Structures are given as C-alpha cells and as structure tokens.
Coordinates of C-alpha atoms in Angstrom, one line a residue:
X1 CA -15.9 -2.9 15.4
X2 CA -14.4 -0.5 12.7
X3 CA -12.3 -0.5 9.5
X4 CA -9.5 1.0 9.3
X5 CA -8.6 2.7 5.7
X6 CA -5.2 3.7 5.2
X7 CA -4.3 5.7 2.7
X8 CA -0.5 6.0 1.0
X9 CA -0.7 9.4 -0.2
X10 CA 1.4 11.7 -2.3
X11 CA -0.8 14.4 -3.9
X12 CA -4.2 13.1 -5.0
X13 CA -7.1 14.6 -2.6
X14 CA -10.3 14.8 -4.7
X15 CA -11.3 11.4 -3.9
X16 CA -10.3 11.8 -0.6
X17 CA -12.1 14.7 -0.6
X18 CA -15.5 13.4 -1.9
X19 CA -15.4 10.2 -0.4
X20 CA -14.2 10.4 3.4
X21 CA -16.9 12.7 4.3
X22 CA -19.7 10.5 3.2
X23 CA -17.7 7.3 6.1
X24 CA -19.7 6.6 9.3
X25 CA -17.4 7.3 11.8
X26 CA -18.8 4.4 13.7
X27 CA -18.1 2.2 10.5
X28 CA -14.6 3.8 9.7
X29 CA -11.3 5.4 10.9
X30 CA -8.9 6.3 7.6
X31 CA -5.3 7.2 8.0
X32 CA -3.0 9.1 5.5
X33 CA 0.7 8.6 5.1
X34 CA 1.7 11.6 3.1
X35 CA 5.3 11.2 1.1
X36 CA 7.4 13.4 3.1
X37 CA 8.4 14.6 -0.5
X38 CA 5.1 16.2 -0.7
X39 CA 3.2 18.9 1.0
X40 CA 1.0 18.7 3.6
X41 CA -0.9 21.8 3.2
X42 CA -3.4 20.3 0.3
X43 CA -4.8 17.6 2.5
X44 CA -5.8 20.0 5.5
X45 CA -9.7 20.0 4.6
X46 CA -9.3 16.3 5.2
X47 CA -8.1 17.0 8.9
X48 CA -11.0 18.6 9.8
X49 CA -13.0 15.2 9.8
X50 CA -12.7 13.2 13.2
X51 CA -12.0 9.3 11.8
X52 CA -8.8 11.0 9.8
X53 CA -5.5 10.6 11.3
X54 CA -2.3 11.6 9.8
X55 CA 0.5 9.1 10.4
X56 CA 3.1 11.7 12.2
X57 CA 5.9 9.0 11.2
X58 CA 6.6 10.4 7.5
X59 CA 8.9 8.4 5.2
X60 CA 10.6 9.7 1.6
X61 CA 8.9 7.4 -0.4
X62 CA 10.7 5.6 -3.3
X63 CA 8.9 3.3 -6.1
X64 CA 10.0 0.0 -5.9
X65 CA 11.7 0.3 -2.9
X66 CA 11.7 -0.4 0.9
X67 CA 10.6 2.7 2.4
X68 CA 7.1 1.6 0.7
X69 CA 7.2 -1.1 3.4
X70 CA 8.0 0.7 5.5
X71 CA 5.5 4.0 4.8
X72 CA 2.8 1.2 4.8
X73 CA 4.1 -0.4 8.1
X74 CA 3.7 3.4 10.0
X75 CA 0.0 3.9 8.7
X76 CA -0.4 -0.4 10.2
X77 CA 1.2 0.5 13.7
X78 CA -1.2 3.9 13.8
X79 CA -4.4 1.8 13.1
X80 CA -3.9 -0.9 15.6
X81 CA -3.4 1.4 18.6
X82 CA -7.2 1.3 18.2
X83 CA -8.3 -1.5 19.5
X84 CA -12.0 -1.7 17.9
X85 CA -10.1 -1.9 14.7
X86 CA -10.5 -5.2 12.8
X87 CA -9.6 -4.7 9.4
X88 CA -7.4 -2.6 8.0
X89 CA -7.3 -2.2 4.1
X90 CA -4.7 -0.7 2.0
X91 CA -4.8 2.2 -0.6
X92 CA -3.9 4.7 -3.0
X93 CA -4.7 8.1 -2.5
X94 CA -5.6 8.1 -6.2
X95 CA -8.5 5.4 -5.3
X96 CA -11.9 5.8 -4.8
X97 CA -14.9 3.2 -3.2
X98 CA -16.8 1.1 -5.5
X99 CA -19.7 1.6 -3.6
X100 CA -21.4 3.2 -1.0
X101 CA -19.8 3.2 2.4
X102 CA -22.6 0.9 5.0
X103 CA -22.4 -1.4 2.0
X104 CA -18.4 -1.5 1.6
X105 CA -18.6 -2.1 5.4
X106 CA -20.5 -4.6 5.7
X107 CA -18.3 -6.3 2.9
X108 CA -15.2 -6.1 4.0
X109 CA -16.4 -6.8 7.7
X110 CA -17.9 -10.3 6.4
X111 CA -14.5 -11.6 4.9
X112 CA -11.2 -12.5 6.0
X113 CA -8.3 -11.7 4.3
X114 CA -8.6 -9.9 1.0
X115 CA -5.4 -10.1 -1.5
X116 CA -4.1 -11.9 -4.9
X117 CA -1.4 -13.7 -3.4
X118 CA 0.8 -16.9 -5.4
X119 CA 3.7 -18.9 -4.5
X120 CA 7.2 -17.8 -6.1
X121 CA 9.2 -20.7 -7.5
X122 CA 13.6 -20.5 -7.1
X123 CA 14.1 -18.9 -10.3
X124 CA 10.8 -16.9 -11.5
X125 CA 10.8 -13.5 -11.7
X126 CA 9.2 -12.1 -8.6
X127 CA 11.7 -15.0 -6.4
X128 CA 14.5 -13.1 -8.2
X129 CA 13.6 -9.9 -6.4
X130 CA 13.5 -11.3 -3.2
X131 CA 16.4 -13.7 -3.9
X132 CA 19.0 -11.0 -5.2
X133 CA 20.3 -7.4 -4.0
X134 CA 18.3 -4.5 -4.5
X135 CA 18.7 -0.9 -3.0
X136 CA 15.9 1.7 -4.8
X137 CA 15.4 3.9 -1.7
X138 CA 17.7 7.0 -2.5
X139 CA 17.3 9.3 -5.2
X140 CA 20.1 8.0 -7.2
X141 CA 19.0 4.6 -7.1
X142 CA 15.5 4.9 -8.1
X143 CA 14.4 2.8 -11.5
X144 CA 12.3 6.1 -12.0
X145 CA 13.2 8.6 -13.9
X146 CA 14.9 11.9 -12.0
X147 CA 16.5 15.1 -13.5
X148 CA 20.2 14.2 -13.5
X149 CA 21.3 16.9 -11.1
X150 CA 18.6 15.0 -8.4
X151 CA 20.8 12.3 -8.4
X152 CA 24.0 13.5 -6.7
X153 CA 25.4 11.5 -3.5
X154 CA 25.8 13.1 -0.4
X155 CA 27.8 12.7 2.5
X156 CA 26.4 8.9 4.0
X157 CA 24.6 7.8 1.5
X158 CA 26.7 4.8 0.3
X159 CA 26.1 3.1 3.9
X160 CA 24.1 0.5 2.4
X161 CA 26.6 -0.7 0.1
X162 CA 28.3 -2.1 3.2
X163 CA 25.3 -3.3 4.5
X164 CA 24.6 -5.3 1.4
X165 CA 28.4 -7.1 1.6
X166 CA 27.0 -8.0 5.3
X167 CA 24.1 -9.5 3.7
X168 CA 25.2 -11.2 1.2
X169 CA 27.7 -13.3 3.5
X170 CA 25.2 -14.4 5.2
X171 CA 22.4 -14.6 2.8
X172 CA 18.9 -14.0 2.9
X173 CA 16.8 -15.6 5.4
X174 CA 15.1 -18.8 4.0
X175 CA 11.5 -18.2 3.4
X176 CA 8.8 -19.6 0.7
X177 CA 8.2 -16.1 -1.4
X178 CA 4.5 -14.7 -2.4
X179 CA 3.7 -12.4 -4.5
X180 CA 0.6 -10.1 -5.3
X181 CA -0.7 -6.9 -6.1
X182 CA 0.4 -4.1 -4.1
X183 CA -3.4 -3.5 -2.3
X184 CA -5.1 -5.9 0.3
X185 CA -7.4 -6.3 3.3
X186 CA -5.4 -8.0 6.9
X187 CA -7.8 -9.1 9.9
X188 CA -5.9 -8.2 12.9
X189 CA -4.3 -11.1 13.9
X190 CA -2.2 -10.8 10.5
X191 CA -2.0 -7.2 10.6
X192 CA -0.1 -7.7 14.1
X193 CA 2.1 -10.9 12.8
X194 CA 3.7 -8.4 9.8
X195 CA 4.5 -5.8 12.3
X196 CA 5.1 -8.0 14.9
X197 CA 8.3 -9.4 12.0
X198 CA 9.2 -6.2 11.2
X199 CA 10.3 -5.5 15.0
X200 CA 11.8 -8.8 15.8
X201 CA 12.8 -10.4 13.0
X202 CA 16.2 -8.4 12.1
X203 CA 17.6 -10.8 9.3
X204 CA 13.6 -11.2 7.4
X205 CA 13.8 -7.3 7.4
X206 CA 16.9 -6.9 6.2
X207 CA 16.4 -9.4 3.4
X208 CA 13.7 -7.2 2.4
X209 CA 15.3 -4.0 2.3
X210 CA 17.5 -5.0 0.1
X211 CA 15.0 -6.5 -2.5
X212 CA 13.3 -5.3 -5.3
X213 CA 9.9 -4.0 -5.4
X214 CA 9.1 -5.4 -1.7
X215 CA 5.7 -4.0 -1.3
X216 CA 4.6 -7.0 -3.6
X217 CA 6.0 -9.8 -2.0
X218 CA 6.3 -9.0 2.1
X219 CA 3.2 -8.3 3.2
X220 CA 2.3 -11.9 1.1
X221 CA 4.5 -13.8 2.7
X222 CA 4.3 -12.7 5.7
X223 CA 0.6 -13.4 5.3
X224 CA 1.1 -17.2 4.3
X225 CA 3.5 -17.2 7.1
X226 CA 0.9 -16.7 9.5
X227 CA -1.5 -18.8 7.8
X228 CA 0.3 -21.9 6.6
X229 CA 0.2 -20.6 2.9
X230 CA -3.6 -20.8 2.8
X231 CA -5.1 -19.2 0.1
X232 CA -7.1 -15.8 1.0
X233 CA -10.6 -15.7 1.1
X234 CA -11.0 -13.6 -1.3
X235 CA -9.1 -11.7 -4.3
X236 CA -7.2 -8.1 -4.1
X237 CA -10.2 -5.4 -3.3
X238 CA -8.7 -3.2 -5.8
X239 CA -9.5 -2.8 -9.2
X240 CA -7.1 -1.5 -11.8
X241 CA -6.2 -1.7 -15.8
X242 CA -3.3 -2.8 -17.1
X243 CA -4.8 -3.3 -20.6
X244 CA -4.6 0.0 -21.5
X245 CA -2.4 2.9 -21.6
X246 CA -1.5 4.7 -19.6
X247 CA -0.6 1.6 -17.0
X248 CA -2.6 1.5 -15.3
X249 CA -5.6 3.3 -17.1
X250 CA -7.6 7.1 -15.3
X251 CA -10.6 6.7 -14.9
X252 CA -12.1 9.8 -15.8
X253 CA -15.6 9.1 -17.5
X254 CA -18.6 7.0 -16.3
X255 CA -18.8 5.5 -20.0
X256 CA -14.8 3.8 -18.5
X257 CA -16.4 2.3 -15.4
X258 CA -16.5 -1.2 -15.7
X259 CA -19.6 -3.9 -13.9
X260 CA -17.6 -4.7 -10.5
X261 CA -17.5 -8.2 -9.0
X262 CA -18.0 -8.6 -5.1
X263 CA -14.6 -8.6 -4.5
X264 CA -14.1 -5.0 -6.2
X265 CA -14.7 -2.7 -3.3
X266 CA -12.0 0.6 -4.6
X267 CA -11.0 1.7 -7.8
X268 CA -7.8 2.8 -9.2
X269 CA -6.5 5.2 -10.8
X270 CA -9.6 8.0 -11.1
X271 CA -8.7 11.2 -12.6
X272 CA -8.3 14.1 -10.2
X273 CA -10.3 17.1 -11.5
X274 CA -13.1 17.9 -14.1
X275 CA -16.8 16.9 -13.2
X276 CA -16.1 13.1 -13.1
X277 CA -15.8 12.6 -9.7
X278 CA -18.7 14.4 -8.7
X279 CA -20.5 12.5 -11.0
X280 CA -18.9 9.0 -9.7
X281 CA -19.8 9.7 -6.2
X282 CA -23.6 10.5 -6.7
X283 CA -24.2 7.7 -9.0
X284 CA -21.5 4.8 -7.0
X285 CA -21.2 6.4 -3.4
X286 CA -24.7 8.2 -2.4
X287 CA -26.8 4.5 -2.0

C-alpha cells in the first residue's frame, strides 16, 4: 500500500526539493504536473528520484478555470495505473509536509477521505459558479491580470462561445453543488468515481467547463456523489492563511509556524529561498 502525492506545479522546487528525498519509496510515489507555461528544466534534480513521475499529459493552466480540473484529473489518471496506490492527496508545489514522512504516512493511511467540503444552496455564491457561464481558460479570459498585448485572440479561440449557446439550451446538468478548499485526500474508490465522470459523463463535464473557479466545487461533488453527501472524515490536510496579507500568507520564518492539528499534514504557502526551509525541514521533517 502507497500514497500517492501529486503535485500541481508551476515553478516552486525548494520544497520539493528538500522534502521528496527524505519519502520511503515504499510509503510514497509523488507525481508533478508542471504548467505547460513553465519550464521543465528546474525540476530535473527531482527526476532523478525513483517514486517521482512526471505527468507527460501537460495542460496550460489558467486560475479559476477548467484546465485546473483537468491538470489535476491527468496527475489522478497517472497515480491509479498503480495499483498499490490507495490514497492519493492533492498539492501545491509551493507546499511543504507538516511532519515527518513514516508519520504523515501512517496518517493519511488511517483515514478516509480528507477535504472541507459544504452543501451549496440555489442562489449562494459558490452555486452561482456552477449555476451560470464561465469560460477563464484562455489568456484573454483570465480574471488575472495579463500584459494587454497577452491578451490577443487567435485564429479558433472563440469556439467556446458556441459551445456555451449549446449549453445554455440545454442547461446544466442537475446536481446538488459542494464546495471546499482547493486541496484534499480521495481513497481510491472516489478517486476512480471522478475520473470515471469525467470520461463518461459528457453533459456533468461540460457543465463544469464552463463554471467558474471549478477546482472548488467538482471534485466535492463528485465526492458526495459517490458517497450519498456524507460528510468526510476528516477536514482539508492543508493549512493556509487568509488572515493576513499577502492571501494567503509565506511562510518564511519558524517564529510564523503555527501548533498543527491532526488534520494538518502540508503547509502552504512556504517561501522559496533563504535559510528557512532548511531550517523547516530539520526541525518538522527529520523525526
């Protein structure tokens, strides 16, 4: 039996870099989707270690949109073609362990499904982005900000506007929404029921696409699908602030570090260089 990490990446190694090589590889496989926006080259050390894979299927990656789904679905599919695989827990590449790894084994092997998850009632704010039409996955439809002259249209890139009017004649497919943070832990059997939706279930996936912000409500509902809306076992397994600037806060000294609950096995956002993540690992990681 093994966990499987998996890791949306962009351009943070350090963590990656101080953490990975300390994982049993009998405890742990990890697997990287790297933005295809972003280079390759500054996560080769990581290669070199047997339980990383890199996901070969590389999305463009766009905040708030699909494709995060999507990049997230790609790093699922590559960690359950191993069948001793039983959990697979989701990431930021900017996230480090709260603790050290034959302990954060051992918890995430004893629990079910990790992840903050709450009903959406017809008219809050998080139904409205599942309930409306969205389309953030292009770089001149991105809520984030661009230089102007990266937001030209090419050739194509208005299909989806048709797509939409397709949609919307038909409406979105009738489901109870949930909504969480972002990060979680699946068993398999859940794991298998999202993907298993996202390649059978056309009209779901389409709804989806064209919502807002997706990555916080799919993977929940597709979760309380599978489980008759039963509560998880236990909370989100990722720590961050959002009560204090930047949102959400770096960590960058040991003084920041607050006393983590059992349910807080990573922490997020760490900053990348100086001497604080050396002195992070050997006083949280090197039990």
């Amino acid at each position: 039996m093994s966990v499987a990490i998996m890791v949306l990446a962009h351009s943070c190694t350090s963590a990656l870099e101080r953490y990975v090589p300390l994982l049993d590889p009998e405890q742990f496989e990890v697997y990287l989707h790297v933005d295809r926006k972003a280079a390759l080259d500054g996560y080769a050390p990581l290669s070199q270690s047997r339980n990383v894979s890199f996901v070969p299927d590389r999305r463009s990656v766009f905040w708030g949109g699909f494709s995060m789904v999507q990049a997230t679905l790609s790093l699922l599919r590559c960690a359950l073609q191993r069948p001793e695989n039983t959990h697979f827990l989701l990431v930021s590449d900017d996230a480090i362990p709260t603790l050290p790894g034959n302990d954060l084994y051992r918890r995430i092997s004893s629990a079910g499904i990790r992840m903050t998850s709450h009903v959406c009632l017809p008219g809050s704010e998080p139904h409205a982005r599942y309930a409306n039409y969205f389309h953030f996955d292009s770089s001149f439809t991105t809520p984030r900000w661009l230089p102007a002259e990266s937001r030209y249209i090419d050739e194509g890139s208005l299909a989806f506007v048709n797509e939409i009017q397709v949609l919307r004649r038909r409406g979105k497919f009738p489901v109870r929404i949930f909504a969480g943070p972002q990060w979680w832990c699946l068993p398999r059997d859940i794991a298998e029921f999202c993907l298993e939706q996202y390649d059978n279930n056309d009209w779901l996936i389409e709804s989806f696409r064209f919502s807002a912000i997706p990555d916080e409500i799919y993977f929940h509902t597709l979760a309380a699908m599978h489980s008759g809306a039963a509560q998880p076992s236990e909370p989100c397994p990722v720590y961050a602030d959002f009560s204090r600037e930047p949102k959400p806060y770096v960590f960058g000294a040991l003084e920041d570090i607050p006393a983590f609950g059992d349910s807080t096995l990573f922490l997020r956002k760490v900053k990348q260089d100086g001497p604080f993540l050396d002195l992070y690992t050997e006083k949280f990681l090197r039990g």
